[in-house]
Amino acid sequence: MNLLGGPIRRLLIANRGEIAIRIARVAAEMEIETVAIYSGDDAASLHVKRASKSVRLEGRGAAGYLDIEQIVGIARAEQCDAVHPGYGFLSENPAFARALESASVRFVGPSADLLELFGDKSKARAFARKCGVPVAKGTKSGVSLEEAKEFYLSLPPGQGVLVKAAAGGGGRGMRRVLAVDDLADAIARCRSEALSAFGDDAVYIEQLVPKARHIEVQVVGDGTGEVAVLGERECTLQRRYQKLVEYAPSPSLRPELRQKILGAAKEMASRAKYLSLGTFEFLVSQNAVSDEDFIFIECNPRLQVEHTVTEEVTGVDLVGTQLRLANGGKLSEVGLSGASVPEARGFAVQLRVNMETTNADGGIIPSAGTLEVFDPPGGPGVRVDTFGYTGYETAIGFDSLLAKVVVRAPEFGTLVQRAERALAEFRISGVETNLGLLRGLLSNPDVRSNNVDTRFIEEGAGTLKLDDSETLNFPVGEGAKRRADRSAQPVGQPNTMPLRSPTPGLIVEIMVGPDDAVSVAKDAFIIEAMKSQLAVRPEIPGIVRQVIVAPGMLVKAGDILAFVEPTEGHEGKASEQDSVNLDEIRPDLDEVLRRKFEVSDAGRQQAVAKRHARGGRMARENIADLCDEESFVEYGAFILAMQRGRRSIEELKTISPADGLIAGFGDVNGKLFGERSRCAVLAYDYTVLAGTQGFQAHAKKDRMFSLVDELQTPLVLFAEGGGGRPGGHGLCRRSRPQYADLLALRPA
């Protein structure tokens, strides 16, 4: 809605990750300044750097991105005249749109009235019936448990239902229920997930449609009743209502049925005088024989995650179109009126690369870590939307989506082949992903012929082939594959065994306490991981002796949640500590000792000999002569050059110890000066890449200069070096002014 005169000049992006980057890029092309927002645990997300400016939110995880008052306040403080909500979070929240309207800030999306109509799925279903569009049987929004049971029991025997969040989308807050006794737990979990994701815990019940395909229609409106329909997408390949593979157009929808579905979406959008982008979603019977074999399920009044495939086959920039409509443009002015609406050319597919793995029964296990290698595919017809980069430490409290691989081709067969190759070229190390599942899907004959329904992945979980064959890349070095050892864990009482978290996530509920009896059938903890809530149960019955975590705490996979003393008959499994040899050097400590030797002069005999042959001294020799014996404590000895994309970790250990800068603190003439003898010492190592200065060494130097200023200690700098490093990752800019400050020589 254009509330202000003139075009948008400054845009706040109320989202994160790849979609925030996508919006920032389009805005830059339109010469619109952008402001990004980020929560405290999301500061490393790449969208923070892609905007003109970034502002930190109060709070952690999704909570900050759902804080209407805070975001509106930032928009006003930063003099933004518009806010783009992306998808998820507040994108379908009418209260957010109205709060922006009250602050004279434009909401890039539908009006608040349209969000109330289509953002509440039960209202949208009622509107569909009014428009003569078929819907499944269901209840009103905000259904009670008693009403849900009554509805369930009214269905024919053998039928099931879906519990669905009234707000939002993306598979959050949805549960399939096949027994009336399971309704209570499903409703409780859906409400909790919906409240966490959308700030609204209302749910409703809908009759389950078995053996269906998922078809959705991309609509664009300008608020006058004129609507452009940009074809359909097929999103049938999904897992637990979260889409994984999306096509445009559907490769197997009959022309007559396609026109019926497109017409239904257009009728609803026209009668609502729809504004901005919207996706109208339908279910089609897998073996549809009639043009009436479809039902409307919901409308997502926002930019869709899979908008990319529509852009690829139509050539329409949907994000740019959103911004132009928010400026008050009409469809005729953005090239989407009448005969100017483009037809789909060829096919496109989007494959969602998620940070997760799948267990034997099809369960989703979110993953987290540091992207040691991140090398996306490319080439003609291949597009990758992502916020990943090498060195990024992923944030636990958000959606698992890491990248969207989007592929375009003139024919569907060629499309699948090109997509298979793109996935085979994608190299990721440090975080587990679903690349193997996606590659396995594309090689499946039923997928290649589109003989699938929305339960295809779940029902084939035990037999579906995962393709983990070698990628079309050089293998990642063994060092890059190595995971950091888990942090020190608490120690339990004798005869107890740890109950560990199976996934990284947030502790949302604890059902047990000390001295409580537990069994394998009783939930002990509820962990929110990415989009879903997971119940954790002990593997054996026992008595809880100690609870380690608390609600609101973030945990990693493998972290100890509690210690349980097994009941009689299970003692043989208890206590991981009984056979510990205290004289044995642990593997992690042995690794540290080995690495310390490798970076010392004793471990670098070839470099020492070469340096001495030229009449030079080693940097560590200079430090040893300066500092009192055994007093020097090194900082950052194990860092390496930032060249992981073209060298293995093992090679970097050999050629770039400490990234060429030895730094730490030591005593100089301690007998004379006592506590005042402590000095910061930095020495460039000419034997490391000719003494050039790398990114990691600059970061280390920045940190040392900050400590010198904070601790007010003397600084000794052995400044032999070879200047900037060719092909480096860019240099930190803080060292020079910091050093000038320390010398009290910084110009005014």
CSV table of N, CA and C in Angstrom, one decimal, residues 506-623:
chain,number,residue,atom,x,y,z
A,506,LEU,N,16.6,-25.8,21.0
A,506,LEU,CA,16.3,-25.0,22.2
A,506,LEU,C,15.4,-25.8,23.1
A,507,ILE,N,15.8,-25.8,24.4
A,507,ILE,CA,15.0,-26.5,25.4
A,507,ILE,C,13.7,-25.7,25.7
A,508,VAL,N,12.6,-26.3,25.4
A,508,VAL,CA,11.3,-25.5,25.6
A,508,VAL,C,10.5,-26.1,26.7
A,509,GLU,N,10.7,-27.4,27.1
A,509,GLU,CA,10.0,-27.9,28.2
A,509,GLU,C,10.7,-29.1,28.8
A,510,ILE,N,10.7,-29.2,30.2
A,510,ILE,CA,11.3,-30.2,30.9
A,510,ILE,C,10.2,-30.9,31.7
A,511,MET,N,10.1,-32.2,31.5
A,511,MET,CA,9.0,-33.0,32.2
A,511,MET,C,9.5,-33.8,33.4
A,512,VAL,N,10.7,-33.8,33.7
A,512,VAL,CA,11.3,-34.6,34.7
A,512,VAL,C,12.1,-33.8,35.7
A,513,GLY,N,12.3,-34.3,36.9
A,513,GLY,CA,13.2,-33.7,37.9
A,513,GLY,C,13.9,-34.7,38.6
A,514,PRO,N,14.8,-34.3,39.5
A,514,PRO,CA,15.6,-35.3,40.3
A,514,PRO,C,14.7,-36.3,41.0
A,515,ASP,N,15.1,-37.5,41.0
A,515,ASP,CA,14.4,-38.6,41.7
A,515,ASP,C,13.1,-39.1,41.0
A,516,ASP,N,12.8,-38.5,39.8
A,516,ASP,CA,11.7,-39.0,39.0
A,516,ASP,C,12.0,-40.3,38.3
A,517,ALA,N,11.1,-41.2,38.3
A,517,ALA,CA,11.2,-42.4,37.5
A,517,ALA,C,10.9,-42.1,36.0
A,518,VAL,N,11.7,-42.6,35.1
A,518,VAL,CA,11.5,-42.4,33.7
A,518,VAL,C,11.5,-43.8,33.0
A,519,SER,N,10.8,-43.8,31.8
A,519,SER,CA,10.8,-45.0,31.0
A,519,SER,C,11.0,-44.6,29.6
A,520,VAL,N,11.2,-45.6,28.7
A,520,VAL,CA,11.4,-45.4,27.3
A,520,VAL,C,10.1,-44.9,26.6
A,521,ALA,N,9.0,-45.0,27.3
A,521,ALA,CA,7.7,-44.5,26.7
A,521,ALA,C,7.3,-43.1,27.2
A,522,LYS,N,8.2,-42.5,28.1
A,522,LYS,CA,7.8,-41.2,28.7
A,522,LYS,C,8.7,-40.1,28.2
A,523,ASP,N,8.1,-39.0,27.7
A,523,ASP,CA,8.8,-37.9,27.3
A,523,ASP,C,9.5,-37.2,28.5
A,524,ALA,N,10.8,-36.9,28.3
A,524,ALA,CA,11.6,-36.3,29.4
A,524,ALA,C,11.8,-34.8,29.1
A,525,PHE,N,12.1,-34.5,27.8
A,525,PHE,CA,12.4,-33.1,27.4
A,525,PHE,C,11.7,-32.8,26.0
A,526,ILE,N,11.4,-31.6,25.8
A,526,ILE,CA,10.9,-31.1,24.5
A,526,ILE,C,12.0,-30.1,23.9
A,527,ILE,N,12.5,-30.4,22.8
A,527,ILE,CA,13.5,-29.5,22.1
A,527,ILE,C,12.9,-29.0,20.8
A,528,GLU,N,13.0,-27.7,20.7
A,528,GLU,CA,12.6,-27.1,19.4
A,528,GLU,C,13.8,-27.0,18.5
A,529,ALA,N,13.8,-27.7,17.4
A,529,ALA,CA,14.9,-27.7,16.4
A,529,ALA,C,14.4,-27.3,15.1
A,530,MET,N,14.9,-26.1,14.6
A,530,MET,CA,14.5,-25.6,13.3
A,530,MET,C,13.0,-25.3,13.3
A,531,LYS,N,12.2,-26.1,12.7
A,531,LYS,CA,10.7,-25.8,12.6
A,531,LYS,C,9.9,-26.6,13.5
A,532,SER,N,10.4,-27.7,14.1
A,532,SER,CA,9.6,-28.6,14.8
A,532,SER,C,10.0,-28.8,16.2
A,533,GLN,N,9.1,-29.4,17.0
A,533,GLN,CA,9.5,-29.7,18.4
A,533,GLN,C,9.6,-31.2,18.5
A,534,LEU,N,10.7,-31.7,19.2
A,534,LEU,CA,11.1,-33.0,19.3
A,534,LEU,C,11.0,-33.5,20.7
A,535,ALA,N,10.4,-34.6,21.0
A,535,ALA,CA,10.4,-35.2,22.3
A,535,ALA,C,11.6,-36.1,22.5
A,536,VAL,N,12.2,-36.0,23.7
A,536,VAL,CA,13.4,-36.8,24.0
A,536,VAL,C,13.1,-37.7,25.1
A,537,ARG,N,13.3,-39.0,24.9
A,537,ARG,CA,13.0,-40.0,25.9
A,537,ARG,C,14.3,-40.8,26.2
A,538,PRO,N,14.5,-41.3,27.4
A,538,PRO,CA,15.7,-42.1,27.7
A,538,PRO,C,15.6,-43.5,27.0
A,539,GLU,N,16.8,-44.0,26.7
A,539,GLU,CA,16.9,-45.3,26.0
A,539,GLU,C,16.6,-46.5,26.9
A,540,ILE,N,16.7,-46.3,28.3
A,540,ILE,CA,16.4,-47.4,29.2
A,540,ILE,C,15.6,-46.8,30.4
A,541,PRO,N,14.8,-47.6,31.1
A,541,PRO,CA,14.1,-47.0,32.3
A,541,PRO,C,15.1,-46.8,33.4
A,542,GLY,N,14.8,-45.8,34.3
A,542,GLY,CA,15.7,-45.5,35.4
A,542,GLY,C,15.1,-44.4,36.3
A,543,ILE,N,16.0,-43.8,37.1
A,543,ILE,CA,15.7,-42.8,38.0
A,543,ILE,C,16.5,-41.6,37.7
A,544,VAL,N,15.9,-40.4,37.5
A,544,VAL,CA,16.7,-39.2,37.2
A,544,VAL,C,17.4,-38.7,38.4
A,545,ARG,N,18.7,-38.6,38.3
A,545,ARG,CA,19.5,-38.1,39.5
A,545,ARG,C,19.9,-36.7,39.3
A,546,GLN,N,20.0,-36.2,38.1
A,546,GLN,CA,20.5,-34.8,37.9
A,546,GLN,C,20.0,-34.3,36.6
A,547,VAL,N,19.4,-33.1,36.6
A,547,VAL,CA,19.0,-32.4,35.3
A,547,VAL,C,20.0,-31.3,35.1
A,548,ILE,N,20.6,-31.3,33.9
A,548,ILE,CA,21.7,-30.4,33.6
A,548,ILE,C,21.2,-29.1,33.0
A,549,VAL,N,20.1,-29.2,32.1
A,549,VAL,CA,19.7,-28.0,31.3
A,549,VAL,C,18.5,-27.3,32.0
A,550,ALA,N,18.1,-26.2,31.4
A,550,ALA,CA,17.0,-25.4,31.9
A,550,ALA,C,16.2,-24.9,30.7
A,551,PRO,N,14.9,-24.6,30.8
A,551,PRO,CA,14.1,-24.1,29.7
A,551,PRO,C,14.8,-22.8,29.1
A,552,GLY,N,14.8,-22.7,27.8
A,552,GLY,CA,15.4,-21.6,27.2
A,552,GLY,C,16.8,-21.7,26.8
A,553,MET,N,17.4,-22.9,27.2
A,553,MET,CA,18.9,-23.1,27.0
A,553,MET,C,19.1,-23.7,25.6
A,554,LEU,N,20.1,-23.2,24.9
A,554,LEU,CA,20.4,-23.8,23.6
A,554,LEU,C,21.4,-25.0,23.8
A,555,VAL,N,21.2,-26.1,23.1
A,555,VAL,CA,22.0,-27.2,23.2
A,555,VAL,C,22.5,-27.7,21.9
A,556,LYS,N,23.6,-28.4,21.8
A,556,LYS,CA,24.1,-29.0,20.6
A,556,LYS,C,23.8,-30.5,20.6
A,557,ALA,N,23.9,-31.1,19.5
A,557,ALA,CA,23.7,-32.5,19.4
A,557,ALA,C,24.8,-33.2,20.3
A,558,GLY,N,24.3,-34.1,21.1
A,558,GLY,CA,25.3,-34.8,22.0
A,558,GLY,C,25.4,-34.2,23.4
A,559,ASP,N,24.9,-33.0,23.6
A,559,ASP,CA,25.0,-32.4,24.9
A,559,ASP,C,24.2,-33.2,25.9
A,560,ILE,N,24.7,-33.2,27.1
A,560,ILE,CA,24.0,-34.0,28.2
A,560,ILE,C,22.9,-33.2,28.7
A,561,LEU,N,21.7,-33.8,28.8
A,561,LEU,CA,20.5,-33.1,29.3
A,561,LEU,C,20.3,-33.5,30.8
A,562,ALA,N,20.6,-34.8,31.1
A,562,ALA,CA,20.3,-35.3,32.5
A,562,ALA,C,21.2,-36.5,32.7
A,563,PHE,N,21.3,-36.9,34.0
A,563,PHE,CA,21.9,-38.2,34.3
A,563,PHE,C,20.8,-39.1,34.9
A,564,VAL,N,20.8,-40.3,34.4
A,564,VAL,CA,19.8,-41.3,34.8
A,564,VAL,C,20.5,-42.5,35.4
A,565,GLU,N,20.0,-43.0,36.5
A,565,GLU,CA,20.5,-44.2,37.1
A,565,GLU,C,19.6,-45.3,36.6
A,566,PRO,N,20.1,-46.3,35.9
A,566,PRO,CA,19.3,-47.4,35.4
A,566,PRO,C,18.7,-48.2,36.5
A,567,THR,N,17.5,-48.6,36.3
A,567,THR,CA,16.8,-49.5,37.2
A,567,THR,C,17.4,-50.9,37.1
A,568,GLU,N,17.0,-51.8,38.0
A,568,GLU,CA,17.6,-53.2,38.0
A,568,GLU,C,17.4,-53.9,36.7
A,569,GLY,N,18.5,-54.5,36.3
A,569,GLY,CA,18.5,-55.2,35.0
A,569,GLY,C,19.2,-54.5,33.9
A,570,HIS,N,19.6,-53.2,34.2
A,570,HIS,CA,20.2,-52.4,33.2
A,570,HIS,C,21.6,-51.8,33.6
A,571,GLU,N,22.1,-52.3,34.8
A,571,GLU,CA,23.3,-51.8,35.3
A,571,GLU,C,24.5,-51.9,34.4
A,572,GLY,N,24.4,-52.9,33.5
A,572,GLY,CA,25.6,-53.1,32.7
A,572,GLY,C,25.8,-52.0,31.7
A,573,LYS,N,24.8,-51.2,31.4
A,573,LYS,CA,24.9,-50.1,30.5
A,573,LYS,C,25.3,-48.8,31.1
A,574,ALA,N,25.4,-48.8,32.4
A,574,ALA,CA,25.6,-47.5,33.1
A,574,ALA,C,27.0,-47.1,33.2
A,575,SER,N,27.2,-45.9,33.5
A,575,SER,CA,28.5,-45.3,33.8
A,575,SER,C,29.5,-45.4,32.7
A,576,GLU,N,29.8,-44.3,32.0
A,576,GLU,CA,30.8,-44.3,31.0
A,576,GLU,C,32.2,-44.1,31.6
A,577,GLN,N,32.3,-43.9,32.9
A,577,GLN,CA,33.5,-43.5,33.6
A,577,GLN,C,34.2,-44.7,34.2
A,578,ASP,N,33.6,-45.9,34.3
A,578,ASP,CA,34.1,-47.0,35.1
A,578,ASP,C,35.5,-47.4,34.6
A,579,SER,N,35.8,-47.4,33.3
A,579,SER,CA,37.0,-47.9,32.8
A,579,SER,C,38.0,-46.9,32.3
A,580,VAL,N,37.9,-45.7,32.8
A,580,VAL,CA,38.8,-44.6,32.4
A,580,VAL,C,40.1,-44.8,33.0
A,581,ASN,N,41.2,-44.7,32.2
A,581,ASN,CA,42.6,-44.8,32.6
A,581,ASN,C,43.1,-43.4,32.8
A,582,LEU,N,43.3,-43.0,34.0
A,582,LEU,CA,43.7,-41.6,34.3
A,582,LEU,C,45.1,-41.3,33.8
A,583,ASP,N,45.9,-42.3,33.5
A,583,ASP,CA,47.3,-42.1,33.0
A,583,ASP,C,47.4,-42.0,31.5
A,584,GLU,N,46.3,-42.3,30.9
A,584,GLU,CA,46.2,-42.3,29.4
A,584,GLU,C,46.0,-40.9,28.9
A,585,ILE,N,46.7,-40.5,27.9
A,585,ILE,CA,46.5,-39.2,27.3
A,585,ILE,C,45.3,-39.3,26.3
A,586,ARG,N,44.3,-38.5,26.6
A,586,ARG,CA,43.1,-38.5,25.8
A,586,ARG,C,43.4,-38.1,24.3
A,587,PRO,N,42.6,-38.6,23.4
A,587,PRO,CA,42.9,-38.2,22.0
A,587,PRO,C,42.9,-36.7,21.7
A,588,ASP,N,42.0,-36.0,22.3
A,588,ASP,CA,41.9,-34.6,22.1
A,588,ASP,C,43.1,-33.9,22.6
A,589,LEU,N,43.6,-34.3,23.8
A,589,LEU,CA,44.8,-33.7,24.4
A,589,LEU,C,46.0,-34.1,23.5
A,590,ASP,N,46.1,-35.3,23.1
A,590,ASP,CA,47.2,-35.7,22.2
A,590,ASP,C,47.2,-34.9,20.9
A,591,GLU,N,46.1,-34.6,20.4
A,591,GLU,CA,46.0,-33.7,19.2
A,591,GLU,C,46.6,-32.3,19.5
A,592,VAL,N,46.3,-31.8,20.6
A,592,VAL,CA,46.8,-30.4,21.0
A,592,VAL,C,48.3,-30.5,21.1
A,593,LEU,N,48.8,-31.5,21.8
A,593,LEU,CA,50.3,-31.6,22.0
A,593,LEU,C,51.0,-31.8,20.7
A,594,ARG,N,50.4,-32.6,19.8
A,594,ARG,CA,51.0,-32.8,18.5
A,594,ARG,C,51.0,-31.5,17.7
A,595,ARG,N,49.9,-30.7,17.7
A,595,ARG,CA,49.8,-29.5,17.0
A,595,ARG,C,50.8,-28.4,17.5
A,596,LYS,N,51.0,-28.4,18.9
A,596,LYS,CA,52.0,-27.5,19.5
A,596,LYS,C,53.4,-27.8,19.0
A,597,PHE,N,53.7,-29.1,18.8
A,597,PHE,CA,55.0,-29.5,18.3
A,597,PHE,C,55.1,-29.1,16.9
A,598,GLU,N,54.1,-29.3,16.1
A,598,GLU,CA,54.2,-29.0,14.6
A,598,GLU,C,54.5,-27.5,14.3
A,599,VAL,N,54.0,-26.6,15.2
A,599,VAL,CA,54.2,-25.2,14.9
A,599,VAL,C,55.5,-24.7,15.6
A,600,SER,N,56.1,-25.5,16.4
A,600,SER,CA,57.4,-25.1,17.0
A,600,SER,C,58.5,-25.2,16.1
A,601,ASP,N,59.7,-24.6,16.4
A,601,ASP,CA,60.9,-24.7,15.5
A,601,ASP,C,61.3,-26.2,15.4
A,602,ALA,N,61.1,-26.9,16.5
A,602,ALA,CA,61.6,-28.3,16.6
A,602,ALA,C,60.8,-29.2,15.6
A,603,GLY,N,59.5,-28.7,15.3
A,603,GLY,CA,58.7,-29.5,14.3
A,603,GLY,C,58.8,-28.9,12.9
A,604,ARG,N,59.6,-27.9,12.7
A,604,ARG,CA,59.8,-27.3,11.4
A,604,ARG,C,61.3,-27.2,11.0
A,605,GLN,N,61.9,-28.4,11.1
A,605,GLN,CA,63.4,-28.4,10.9
A,605,GLN,C,63.8,-27.9,9.5
A,606,GLN,N,63.0,-28.3,8.5
A,606,GLN,CA,63.3,-27.9,7.1
A,606,GLN,C,63.3,-26.3,7.0
A,607,ALA,N,62.3,-25.7,7.5
A,607,ALA,CA,62.2,-24.2,7.5
A,607,ALA,C,63.3,-23.6,8.3
A,608,VAL,N,63.6,-24.2,9.4
A,608,VAL,CA,64.7,-23.6,10.3
A,608,VAL,C,66.1,-23.7,9.5
A,609,ALA,N,66.3,-24.8,8.9
A,609,ALA,CA,67.6,-25.0,8.2
A,609,ALA,C,67.7,-24.0,7.0
A,610,LYS,N,66.6,-23.8,6.3
A,610,LYS,CA,66.6,-22.9,5.2
A,610,LYS,C,66.8,-21.5,5.6
A,611,ARG,N,66.2,-21.1,6.7
A,611,ARG,CA,66.4,-19.7,7.3
A,611,ARG,C,67.8,-19.5,7.8
A,612,HIS,N,68.4,-20.5,8.5
A,612,HIS,CA,69.7,-20.3,9.0
A,612,HIS,C,70.7,-20.3,7.8
A,613,ALA,N,70.5,-21.0,6.8
A,613,ALA,CA,71.4,-21.0,5.6
A,613,ALA,C,71.5,-19.7,5.0
A,614,ARG,N,70.5,-18.9,5.1
A,614,ARG,CA,70.5,-17.5,4.6
A,614,ARG,C,70.9,-16.5,5.6
A,615,GLY,N,71.4,-16.9,6.7
A,615,GLY,CA,71.9,-16.0,7.7
A,615,GLY,C,70.8,-15.4,8.6
A,616,GLY,N,69.6,-15.9,8.5
A,616,GLY,CA,68.5,-15.3,9.3
A,616,GLY,C,68.2,-16.1,10.6
A,617,ARG,N,67.4,-15.5,11.4
A,617,ARG,CA,67.0,-16.1,12.6
A,617,ARG,C,65.5,-16.4,12.6
A,618,MET,N,65.0,-17.4,13.3
A,618,MET,CA,63.6,-17.7,13.3
A,618,MET,C,62.9,-16.8,14.3
A,619,ALA,N,61.7,-16.5,14.0
A,619,ALA,CA,60.9,-15.6,14.8
A,619,ALA,C,60.8,-16.1,16.2
A,620,ARG,N,60.7,-17.4,16.4
A,620,ARG,CA,60.6,-17.9,17.8
A,620,ARG,C,61.9,-17.8,18.5
A,621,GLU,N,63.0,-17.8,17.8
A,621,GLU,CA,64.3,-17.6,18.4
A,621,GLU,C,64.4,-16.2,19.0
A,622,ASN,N,63.9,-15.2,18.3
A,622,ASN,CA,63.9,-13.9,18.7
A,622,ASN,C,63.1,-13.7,20.0
A,623,ILE,N,61.9,-14.3,20.0
A,623,ILE,CA,61.0,-14.3,21.1
A,623,ILE,C,61.6,-15.0,22.3
